[in-house]
PDB file of C-alpha atoms in Angstrom:
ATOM      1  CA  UNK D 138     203.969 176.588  67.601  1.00 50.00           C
ATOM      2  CA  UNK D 139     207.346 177.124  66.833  1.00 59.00           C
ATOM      3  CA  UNK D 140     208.124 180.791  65.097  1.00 75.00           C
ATOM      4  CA  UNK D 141     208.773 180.594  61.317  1.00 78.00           C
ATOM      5  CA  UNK D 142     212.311 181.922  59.772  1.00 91.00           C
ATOM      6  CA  UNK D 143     212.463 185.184  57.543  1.00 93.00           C
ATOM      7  CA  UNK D 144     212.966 182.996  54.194  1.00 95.00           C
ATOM      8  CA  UNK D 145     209.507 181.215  55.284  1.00 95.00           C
ATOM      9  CA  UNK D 146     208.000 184.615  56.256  1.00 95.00           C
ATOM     10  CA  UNK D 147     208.793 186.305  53.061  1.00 96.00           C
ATOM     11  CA  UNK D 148     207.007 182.856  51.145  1.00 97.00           C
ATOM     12  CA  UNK D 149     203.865 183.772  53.449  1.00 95.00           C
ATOM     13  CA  UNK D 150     204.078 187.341  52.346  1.00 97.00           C
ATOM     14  CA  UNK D 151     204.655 186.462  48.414  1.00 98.00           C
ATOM     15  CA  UNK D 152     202.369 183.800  48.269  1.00 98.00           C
ATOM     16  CA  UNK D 153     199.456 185.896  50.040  1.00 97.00           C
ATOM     17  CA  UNK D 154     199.939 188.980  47.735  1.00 98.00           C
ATOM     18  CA  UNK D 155     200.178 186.933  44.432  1.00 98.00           C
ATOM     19  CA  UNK D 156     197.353 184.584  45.029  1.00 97.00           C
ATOM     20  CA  UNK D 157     195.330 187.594  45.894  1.00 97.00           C
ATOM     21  CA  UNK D 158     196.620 190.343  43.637  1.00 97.00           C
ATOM     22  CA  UNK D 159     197.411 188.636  40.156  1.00 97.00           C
ATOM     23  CA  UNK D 160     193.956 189.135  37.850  1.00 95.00           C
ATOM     24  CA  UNK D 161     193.129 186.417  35.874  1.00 91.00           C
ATOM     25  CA  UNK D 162     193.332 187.807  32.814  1.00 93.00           C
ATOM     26  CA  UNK D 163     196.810 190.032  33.204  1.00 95.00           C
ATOM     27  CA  UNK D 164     198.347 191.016  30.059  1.00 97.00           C
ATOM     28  CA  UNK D 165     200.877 192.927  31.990  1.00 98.00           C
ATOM     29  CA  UNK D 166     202.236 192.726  35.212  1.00 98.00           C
ATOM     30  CA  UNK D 167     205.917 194.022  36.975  1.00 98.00           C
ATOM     31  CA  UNK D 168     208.550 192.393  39.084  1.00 98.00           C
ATOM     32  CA  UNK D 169     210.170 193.834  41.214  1.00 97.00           C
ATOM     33  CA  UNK D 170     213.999 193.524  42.779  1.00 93.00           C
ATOM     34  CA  UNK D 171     215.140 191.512  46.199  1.00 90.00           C
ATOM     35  CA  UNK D 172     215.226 188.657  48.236  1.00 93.00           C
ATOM     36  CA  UNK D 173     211.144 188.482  48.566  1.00 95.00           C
ATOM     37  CA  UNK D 174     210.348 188.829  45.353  1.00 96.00           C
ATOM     38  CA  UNK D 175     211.820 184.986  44.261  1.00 97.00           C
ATOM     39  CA  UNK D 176     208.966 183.648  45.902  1.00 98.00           C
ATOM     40  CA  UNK D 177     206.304 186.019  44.309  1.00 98.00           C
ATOM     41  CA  UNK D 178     207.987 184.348  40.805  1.00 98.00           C
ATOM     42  CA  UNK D 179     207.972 180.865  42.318  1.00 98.00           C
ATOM     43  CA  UNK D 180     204.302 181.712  43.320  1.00 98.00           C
ATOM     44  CA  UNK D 181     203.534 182.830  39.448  1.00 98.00           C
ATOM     45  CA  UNK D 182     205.612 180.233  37.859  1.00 97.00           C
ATOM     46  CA  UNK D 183     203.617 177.566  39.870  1.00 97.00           C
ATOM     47  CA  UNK D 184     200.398 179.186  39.143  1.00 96.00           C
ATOM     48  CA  UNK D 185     200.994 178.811  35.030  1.00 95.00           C
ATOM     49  CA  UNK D 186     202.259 175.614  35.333  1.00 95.00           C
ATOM     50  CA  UNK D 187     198.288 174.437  36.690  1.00 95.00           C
ATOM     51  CA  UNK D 188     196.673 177.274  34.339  1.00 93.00           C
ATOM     52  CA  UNK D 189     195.878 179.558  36.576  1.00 94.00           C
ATOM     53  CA  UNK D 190     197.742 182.483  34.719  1.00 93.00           C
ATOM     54  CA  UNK D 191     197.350 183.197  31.181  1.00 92.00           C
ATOM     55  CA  UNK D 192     200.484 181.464  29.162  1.00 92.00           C
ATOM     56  CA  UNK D 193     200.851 185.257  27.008  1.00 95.00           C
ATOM     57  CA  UNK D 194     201.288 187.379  30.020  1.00 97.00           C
ATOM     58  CA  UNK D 195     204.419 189.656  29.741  1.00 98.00           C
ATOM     59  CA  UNK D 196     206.702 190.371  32.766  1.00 98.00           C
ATOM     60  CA  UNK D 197     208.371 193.241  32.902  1.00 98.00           C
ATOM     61  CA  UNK D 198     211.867 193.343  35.346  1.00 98.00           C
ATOM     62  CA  UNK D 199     213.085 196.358  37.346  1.00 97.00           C
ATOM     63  CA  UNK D 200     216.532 195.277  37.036  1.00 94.00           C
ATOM     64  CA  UNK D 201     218.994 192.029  36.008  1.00 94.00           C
ATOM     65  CA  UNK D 202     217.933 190.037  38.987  1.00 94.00           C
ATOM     66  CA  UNK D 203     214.683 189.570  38.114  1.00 96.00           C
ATOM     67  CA  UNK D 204     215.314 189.919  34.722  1.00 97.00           C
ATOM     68  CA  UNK D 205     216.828 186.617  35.316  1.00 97.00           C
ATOM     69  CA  UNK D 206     213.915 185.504  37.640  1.00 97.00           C
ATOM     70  CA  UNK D 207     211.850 186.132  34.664  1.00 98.00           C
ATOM     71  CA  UNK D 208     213.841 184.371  31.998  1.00 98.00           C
ATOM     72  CA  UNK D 209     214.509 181.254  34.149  1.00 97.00           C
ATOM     73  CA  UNK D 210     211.178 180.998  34.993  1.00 97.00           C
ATOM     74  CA  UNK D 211     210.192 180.609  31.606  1.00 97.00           C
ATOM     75  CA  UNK D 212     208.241 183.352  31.669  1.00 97.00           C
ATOM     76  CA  UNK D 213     208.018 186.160  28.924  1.00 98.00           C
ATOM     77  CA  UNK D 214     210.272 188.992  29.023  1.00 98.00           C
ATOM     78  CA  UNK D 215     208.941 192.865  28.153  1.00 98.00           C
ATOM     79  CA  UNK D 216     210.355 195.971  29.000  1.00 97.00           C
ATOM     80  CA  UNK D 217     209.167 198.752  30.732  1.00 97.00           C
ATOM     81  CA  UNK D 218     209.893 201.617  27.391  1.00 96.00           C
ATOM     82  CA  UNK D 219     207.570 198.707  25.097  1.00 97.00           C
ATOM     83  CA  UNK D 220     204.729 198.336  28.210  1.00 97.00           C
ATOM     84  CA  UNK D 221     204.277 201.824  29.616  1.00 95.00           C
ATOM     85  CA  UNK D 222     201.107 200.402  30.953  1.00 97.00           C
ATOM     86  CA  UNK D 223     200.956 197.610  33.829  1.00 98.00           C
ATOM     87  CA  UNK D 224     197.972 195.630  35.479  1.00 98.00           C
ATOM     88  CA  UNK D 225     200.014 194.960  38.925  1.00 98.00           C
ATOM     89  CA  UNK D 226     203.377 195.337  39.960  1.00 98.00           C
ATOM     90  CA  UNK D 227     204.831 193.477  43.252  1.00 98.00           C
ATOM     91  CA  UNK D 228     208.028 194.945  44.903  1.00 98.00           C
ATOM     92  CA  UNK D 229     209.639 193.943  48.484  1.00 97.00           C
ATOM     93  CA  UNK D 230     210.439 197.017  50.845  1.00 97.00           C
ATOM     94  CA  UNK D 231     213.551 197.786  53.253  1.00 97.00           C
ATOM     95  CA  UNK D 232     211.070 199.897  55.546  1.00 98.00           C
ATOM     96  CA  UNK D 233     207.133 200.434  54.929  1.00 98.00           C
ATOM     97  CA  UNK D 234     205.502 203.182  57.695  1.00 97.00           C
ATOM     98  CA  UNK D 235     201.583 202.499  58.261  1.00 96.00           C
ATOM     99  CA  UNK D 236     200.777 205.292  55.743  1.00 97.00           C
ATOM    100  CA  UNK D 237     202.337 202.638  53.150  1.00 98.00           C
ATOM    101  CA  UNK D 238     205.341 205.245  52.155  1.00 98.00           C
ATOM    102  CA  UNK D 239     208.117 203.046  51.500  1.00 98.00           C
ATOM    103  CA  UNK D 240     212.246 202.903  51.667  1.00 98.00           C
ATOM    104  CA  UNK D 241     213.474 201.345  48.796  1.00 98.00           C
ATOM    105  CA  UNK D 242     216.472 200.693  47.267  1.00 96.00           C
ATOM    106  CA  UNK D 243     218.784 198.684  49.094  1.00 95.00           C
ATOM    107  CA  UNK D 244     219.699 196.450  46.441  1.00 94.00           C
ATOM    108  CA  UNK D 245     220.622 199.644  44.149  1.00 95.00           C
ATOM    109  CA  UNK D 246     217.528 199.075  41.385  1.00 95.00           C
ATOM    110  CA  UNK D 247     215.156 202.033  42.752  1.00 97.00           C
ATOM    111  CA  UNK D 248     215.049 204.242  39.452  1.00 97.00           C
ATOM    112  CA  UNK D 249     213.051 201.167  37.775  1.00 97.00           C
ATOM    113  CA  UNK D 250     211.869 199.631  40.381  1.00 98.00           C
ATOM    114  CA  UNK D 251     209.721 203.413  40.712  1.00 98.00           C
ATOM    115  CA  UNK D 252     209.180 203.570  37.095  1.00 98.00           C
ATOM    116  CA  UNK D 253     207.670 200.259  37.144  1.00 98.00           C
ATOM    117  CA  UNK D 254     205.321 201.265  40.400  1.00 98.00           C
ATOM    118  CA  UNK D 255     204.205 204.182  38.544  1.00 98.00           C
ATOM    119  CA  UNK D 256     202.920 202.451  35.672  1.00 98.00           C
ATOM    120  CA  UNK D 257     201.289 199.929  37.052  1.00 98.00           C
ATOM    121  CA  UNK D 258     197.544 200.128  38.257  1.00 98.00           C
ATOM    122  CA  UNK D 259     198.199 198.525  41.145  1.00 98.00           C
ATOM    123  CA  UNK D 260     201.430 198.293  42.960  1.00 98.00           C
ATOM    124  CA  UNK D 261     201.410 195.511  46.107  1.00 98.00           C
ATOM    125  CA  UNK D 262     204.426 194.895  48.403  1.00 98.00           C
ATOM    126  CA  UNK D 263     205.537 192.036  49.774  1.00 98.00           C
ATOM    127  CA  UNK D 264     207.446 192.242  52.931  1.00 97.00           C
ATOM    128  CA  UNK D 265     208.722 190.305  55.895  1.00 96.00           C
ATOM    129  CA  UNK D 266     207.621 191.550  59.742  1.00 95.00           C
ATOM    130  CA  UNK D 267     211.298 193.340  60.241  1.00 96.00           C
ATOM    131  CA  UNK D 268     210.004 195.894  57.884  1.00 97.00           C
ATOM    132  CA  UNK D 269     206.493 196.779  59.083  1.00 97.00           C
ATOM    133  CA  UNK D 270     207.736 199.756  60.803  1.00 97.00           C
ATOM    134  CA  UNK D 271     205.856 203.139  62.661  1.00 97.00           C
ATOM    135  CA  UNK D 272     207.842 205.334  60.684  1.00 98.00           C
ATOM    136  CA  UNK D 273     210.962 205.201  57.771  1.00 98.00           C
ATOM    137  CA  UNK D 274     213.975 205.515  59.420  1.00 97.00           C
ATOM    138  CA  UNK D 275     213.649 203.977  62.474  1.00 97.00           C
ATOM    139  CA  UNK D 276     214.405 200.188  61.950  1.00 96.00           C
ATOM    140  CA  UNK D 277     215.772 200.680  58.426  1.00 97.00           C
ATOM    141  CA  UNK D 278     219.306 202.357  59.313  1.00 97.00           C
ATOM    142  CA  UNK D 279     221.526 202.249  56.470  1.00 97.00           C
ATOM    143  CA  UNK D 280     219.619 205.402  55.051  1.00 98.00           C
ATOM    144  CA  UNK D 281     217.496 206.216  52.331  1.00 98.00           C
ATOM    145  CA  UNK D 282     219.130 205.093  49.112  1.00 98.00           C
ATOM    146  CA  UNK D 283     219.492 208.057  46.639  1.00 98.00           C
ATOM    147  CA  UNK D 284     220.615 207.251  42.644  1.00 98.00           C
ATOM    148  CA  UNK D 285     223.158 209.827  41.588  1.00 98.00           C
ATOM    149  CA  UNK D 286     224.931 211.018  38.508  1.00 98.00           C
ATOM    150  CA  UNK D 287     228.769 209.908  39.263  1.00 98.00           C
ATOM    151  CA  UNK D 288     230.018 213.385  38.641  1.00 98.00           C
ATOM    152  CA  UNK D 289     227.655 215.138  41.247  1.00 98.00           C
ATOM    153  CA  UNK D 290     228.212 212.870  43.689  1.00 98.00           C
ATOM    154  CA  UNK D 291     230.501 214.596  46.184  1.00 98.00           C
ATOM    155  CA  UNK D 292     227.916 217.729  45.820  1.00 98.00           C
ATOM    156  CA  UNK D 293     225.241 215.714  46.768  1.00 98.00           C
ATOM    157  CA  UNK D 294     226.256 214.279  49.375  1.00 98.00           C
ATOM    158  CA  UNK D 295     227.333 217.953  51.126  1.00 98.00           C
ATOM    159  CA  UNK D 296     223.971 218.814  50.176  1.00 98.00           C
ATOM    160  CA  UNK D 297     222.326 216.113  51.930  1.00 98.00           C
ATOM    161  CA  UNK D 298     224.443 216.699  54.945  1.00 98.00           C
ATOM    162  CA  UNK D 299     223.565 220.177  55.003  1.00 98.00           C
ATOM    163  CA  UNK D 300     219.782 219.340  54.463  1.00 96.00           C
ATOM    164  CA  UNK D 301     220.067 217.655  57.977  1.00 97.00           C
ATOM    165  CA  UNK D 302     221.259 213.979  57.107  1.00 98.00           C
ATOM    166  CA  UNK D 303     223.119 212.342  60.337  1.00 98.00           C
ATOM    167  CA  UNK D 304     225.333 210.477  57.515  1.00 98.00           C
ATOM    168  CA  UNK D 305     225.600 210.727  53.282  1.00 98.00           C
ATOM    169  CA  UNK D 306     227.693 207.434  51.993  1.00 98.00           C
ATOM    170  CA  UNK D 307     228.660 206.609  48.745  1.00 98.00           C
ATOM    171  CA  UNK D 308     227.630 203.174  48.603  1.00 97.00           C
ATOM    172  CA  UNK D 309     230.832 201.004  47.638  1.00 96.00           C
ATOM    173  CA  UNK D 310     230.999 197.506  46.197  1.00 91.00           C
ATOM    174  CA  UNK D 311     232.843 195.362  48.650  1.00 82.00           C
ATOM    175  CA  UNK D 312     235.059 192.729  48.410  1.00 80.00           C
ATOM    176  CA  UNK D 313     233.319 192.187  45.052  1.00 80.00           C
ATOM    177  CA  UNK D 314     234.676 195.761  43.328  1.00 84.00           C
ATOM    178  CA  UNK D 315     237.118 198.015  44.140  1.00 88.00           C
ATOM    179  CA  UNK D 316     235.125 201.447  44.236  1.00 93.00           C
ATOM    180  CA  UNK D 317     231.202 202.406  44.078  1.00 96.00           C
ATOM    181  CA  UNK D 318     228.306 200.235  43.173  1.00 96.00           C
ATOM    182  CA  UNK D 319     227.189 201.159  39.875  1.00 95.00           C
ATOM    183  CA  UNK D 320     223.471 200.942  39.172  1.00 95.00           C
ATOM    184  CA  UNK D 321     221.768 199.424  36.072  1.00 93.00           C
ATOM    185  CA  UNK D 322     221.748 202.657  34.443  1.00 94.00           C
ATOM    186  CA  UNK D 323     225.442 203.508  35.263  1.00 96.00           C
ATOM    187  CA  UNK D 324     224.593 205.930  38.360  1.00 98.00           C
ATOM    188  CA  UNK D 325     225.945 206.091  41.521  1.00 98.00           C
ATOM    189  CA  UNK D 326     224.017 205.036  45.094  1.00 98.00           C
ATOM    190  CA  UNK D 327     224.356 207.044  48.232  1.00 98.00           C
ATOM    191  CA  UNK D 328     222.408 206.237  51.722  1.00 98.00           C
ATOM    192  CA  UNK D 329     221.548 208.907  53.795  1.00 98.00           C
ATOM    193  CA  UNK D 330     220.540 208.368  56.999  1.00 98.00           C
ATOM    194  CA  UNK D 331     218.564 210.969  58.608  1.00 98.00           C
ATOM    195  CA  UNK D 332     216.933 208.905  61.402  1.00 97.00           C
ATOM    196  CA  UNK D 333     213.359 208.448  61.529  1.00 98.00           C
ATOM    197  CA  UNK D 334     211.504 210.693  58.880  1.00 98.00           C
ATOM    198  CA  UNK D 335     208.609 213.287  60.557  1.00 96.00           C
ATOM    199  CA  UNK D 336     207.804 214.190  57.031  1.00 97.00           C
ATOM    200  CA  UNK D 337     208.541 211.628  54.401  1.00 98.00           C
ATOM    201  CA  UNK D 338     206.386 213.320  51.525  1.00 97.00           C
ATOM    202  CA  UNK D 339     208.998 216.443  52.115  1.00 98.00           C
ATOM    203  CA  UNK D 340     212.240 214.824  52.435  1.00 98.00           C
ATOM    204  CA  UNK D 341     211.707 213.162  49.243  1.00 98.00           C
ATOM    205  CA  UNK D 342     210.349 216.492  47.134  1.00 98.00           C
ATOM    206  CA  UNK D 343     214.135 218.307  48.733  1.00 98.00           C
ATOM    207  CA  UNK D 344     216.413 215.479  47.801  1.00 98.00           C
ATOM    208  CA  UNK D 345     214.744 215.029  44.470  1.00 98.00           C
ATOM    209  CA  UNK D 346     215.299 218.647  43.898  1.00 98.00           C
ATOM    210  CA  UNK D 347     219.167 218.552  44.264  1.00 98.00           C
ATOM    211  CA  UNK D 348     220.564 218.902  41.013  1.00 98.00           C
ATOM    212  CA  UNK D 349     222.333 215.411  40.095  1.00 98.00           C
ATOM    213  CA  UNK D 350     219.768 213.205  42.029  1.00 98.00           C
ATOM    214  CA  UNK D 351     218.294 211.011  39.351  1.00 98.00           C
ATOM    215  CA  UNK D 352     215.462 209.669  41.611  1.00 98.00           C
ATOM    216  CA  UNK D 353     215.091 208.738  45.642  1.00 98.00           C
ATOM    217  CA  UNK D 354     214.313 205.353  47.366  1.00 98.00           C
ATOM    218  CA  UNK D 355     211.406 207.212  49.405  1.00 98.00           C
ATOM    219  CA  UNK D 356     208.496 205.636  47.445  1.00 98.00           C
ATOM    220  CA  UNK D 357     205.397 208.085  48.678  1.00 98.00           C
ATOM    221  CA  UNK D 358     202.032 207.509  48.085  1.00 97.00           C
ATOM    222  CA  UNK D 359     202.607 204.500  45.655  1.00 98.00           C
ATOM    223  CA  UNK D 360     201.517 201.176  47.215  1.00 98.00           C
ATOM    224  CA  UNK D 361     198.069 199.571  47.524  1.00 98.00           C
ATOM    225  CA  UNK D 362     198.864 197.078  49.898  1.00 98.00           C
ATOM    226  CA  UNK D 363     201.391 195.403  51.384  1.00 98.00           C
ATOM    227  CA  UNK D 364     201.892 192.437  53.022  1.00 98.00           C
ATOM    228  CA  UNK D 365     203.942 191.315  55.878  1.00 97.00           C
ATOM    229  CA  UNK D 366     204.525 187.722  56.933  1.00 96.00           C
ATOM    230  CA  UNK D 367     204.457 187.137  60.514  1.00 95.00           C
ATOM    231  CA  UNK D 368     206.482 184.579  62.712  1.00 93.00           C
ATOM    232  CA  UNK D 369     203.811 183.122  63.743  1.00 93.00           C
ATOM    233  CA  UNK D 370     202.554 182.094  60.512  1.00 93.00           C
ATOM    234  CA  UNK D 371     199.771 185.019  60.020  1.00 95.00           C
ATOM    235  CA  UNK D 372     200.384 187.489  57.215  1.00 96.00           C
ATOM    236  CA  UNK D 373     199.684 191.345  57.783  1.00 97.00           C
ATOM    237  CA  UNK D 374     197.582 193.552  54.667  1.00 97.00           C
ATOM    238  CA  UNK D 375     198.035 196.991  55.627  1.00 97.00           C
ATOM    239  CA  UNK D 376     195.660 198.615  52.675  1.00 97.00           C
ATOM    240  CA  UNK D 377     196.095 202.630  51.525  1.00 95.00           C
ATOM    241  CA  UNK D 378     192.707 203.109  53.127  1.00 93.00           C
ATOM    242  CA  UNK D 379     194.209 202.530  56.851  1.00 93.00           C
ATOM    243  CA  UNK D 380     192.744 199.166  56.954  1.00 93.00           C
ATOM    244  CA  UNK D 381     194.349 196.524  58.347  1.00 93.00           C
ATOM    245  CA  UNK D 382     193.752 192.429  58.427  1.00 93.00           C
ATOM    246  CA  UNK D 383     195.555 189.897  60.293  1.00 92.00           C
ATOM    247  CA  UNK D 384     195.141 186.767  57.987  1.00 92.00           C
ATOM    248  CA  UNK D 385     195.632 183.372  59.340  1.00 84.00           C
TER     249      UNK D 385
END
């Protein structure tokens, strides 16, 4: 059998998670930011179209891509300050350890993308096998992704570097802008790397205690599941309780 791409991977993943995860009768549910989560949405638009989901449930985004997922999807918009309460949310990952603590933030949207976990009753991941990982850090390199007031940032990031971080980079835009990325709530990113994290649950109470952090892409304690799809066509669930399936 011939292995399957990441793109095909991530549809495993998505597919799995919403097929399993969505309740019938959601009135509620988030969407998270990145490359997986297009197929969770295809997975959910496809599902209404046959009836399977309820034609009032509300979506709530974690930023303007899927903002736009929603929208183009015909599916109805909400916001997280009207819908404080969720039934599910489904989020991709950079890194996931087997405790289920997560790096997130490499496409810049963690402050809602952890509001939007937090409210929700359930929060389920959806993930491709490069980022089932034994611990954060180690296969996810460009650093944990840290949302920071623009003034503080140079204080942060000595901060960081003094807290031990191997590197503390203001994230810049590219060829596309000419200085920093600017988040959805006009903040700042920087990625510090500090290789692979002993003590995940600590790391993220320091950083968060620095004074201009707004909030850090170490996600602890937060999913119920996530998902990984294999090359060979299997998916991974990796649950909260330590279980794990290998579903064919």
């Amino acid at each position: 059998m011939a292995s399957l791409g990441v793109e095909d991977a991530k549809r495993l993943a998505a597919y799995r998670a919403i097929d399993t995860h969505f309740p019938p009768n959601a009135k509620v549910v988030g969407i998270g930011s990145g490359s997986t989560v297009v197929y969770c949405v295809e997975r959910i638009v496809q599902k209404k179209a046959t009836g399977e989901i309820p034609s009032d449930t509300v979506f709530i985004p974690t930023g303007f891509q899927s903002k736009e997922l929603i929208i183009q999807g015909g599916l109805n918009l909400g916001a997280i300050d009207g819908y404080p309460v969720l039934d599910v949310a489904f989020d991709g990952a950079d890194e996931v350890d087997p405790a289920l603590n997560c790096i997130k933030g490499g496409g810049a949207c963690l402050f809602q993308e952890k509001l939007v976990a937090q409210c929700a009753k359930k929060f389920i991941v959806v993930a491709d096998f490069r980022k089932n990982s034994t611990a954060l850090g180690l296969q996810w390199v460009q650093g944990v992704p840290i949302e920071v007031v623009p003034l503080a940032h140079a204080r942060v990031r000595q901060d960081l570097l003094e807290m031990g971080a191997l590197t503390a980079t203001l994230r810049l835009g590219g060829k596309a802008k000419a200085g920093p990325v600017i988040t959805d709530n006009c903040n700042v990113i920087i990625d510090a790397h500090f290789g692979p994290i002993a003590d995940p649950v600590a790391l993220a109470q320091k950083i968060k205690m620095l004074v201009g952090v707004v909030e850090v892409g170490l996600f602890i304690n937060m999913a119920d599941v996530a998902y990984f799809g294999n090359e060979n066509g299997s998916v991974t669930a990796k649950f909260s309780t330590g279980e794990v399936k290998m579903i064919e």
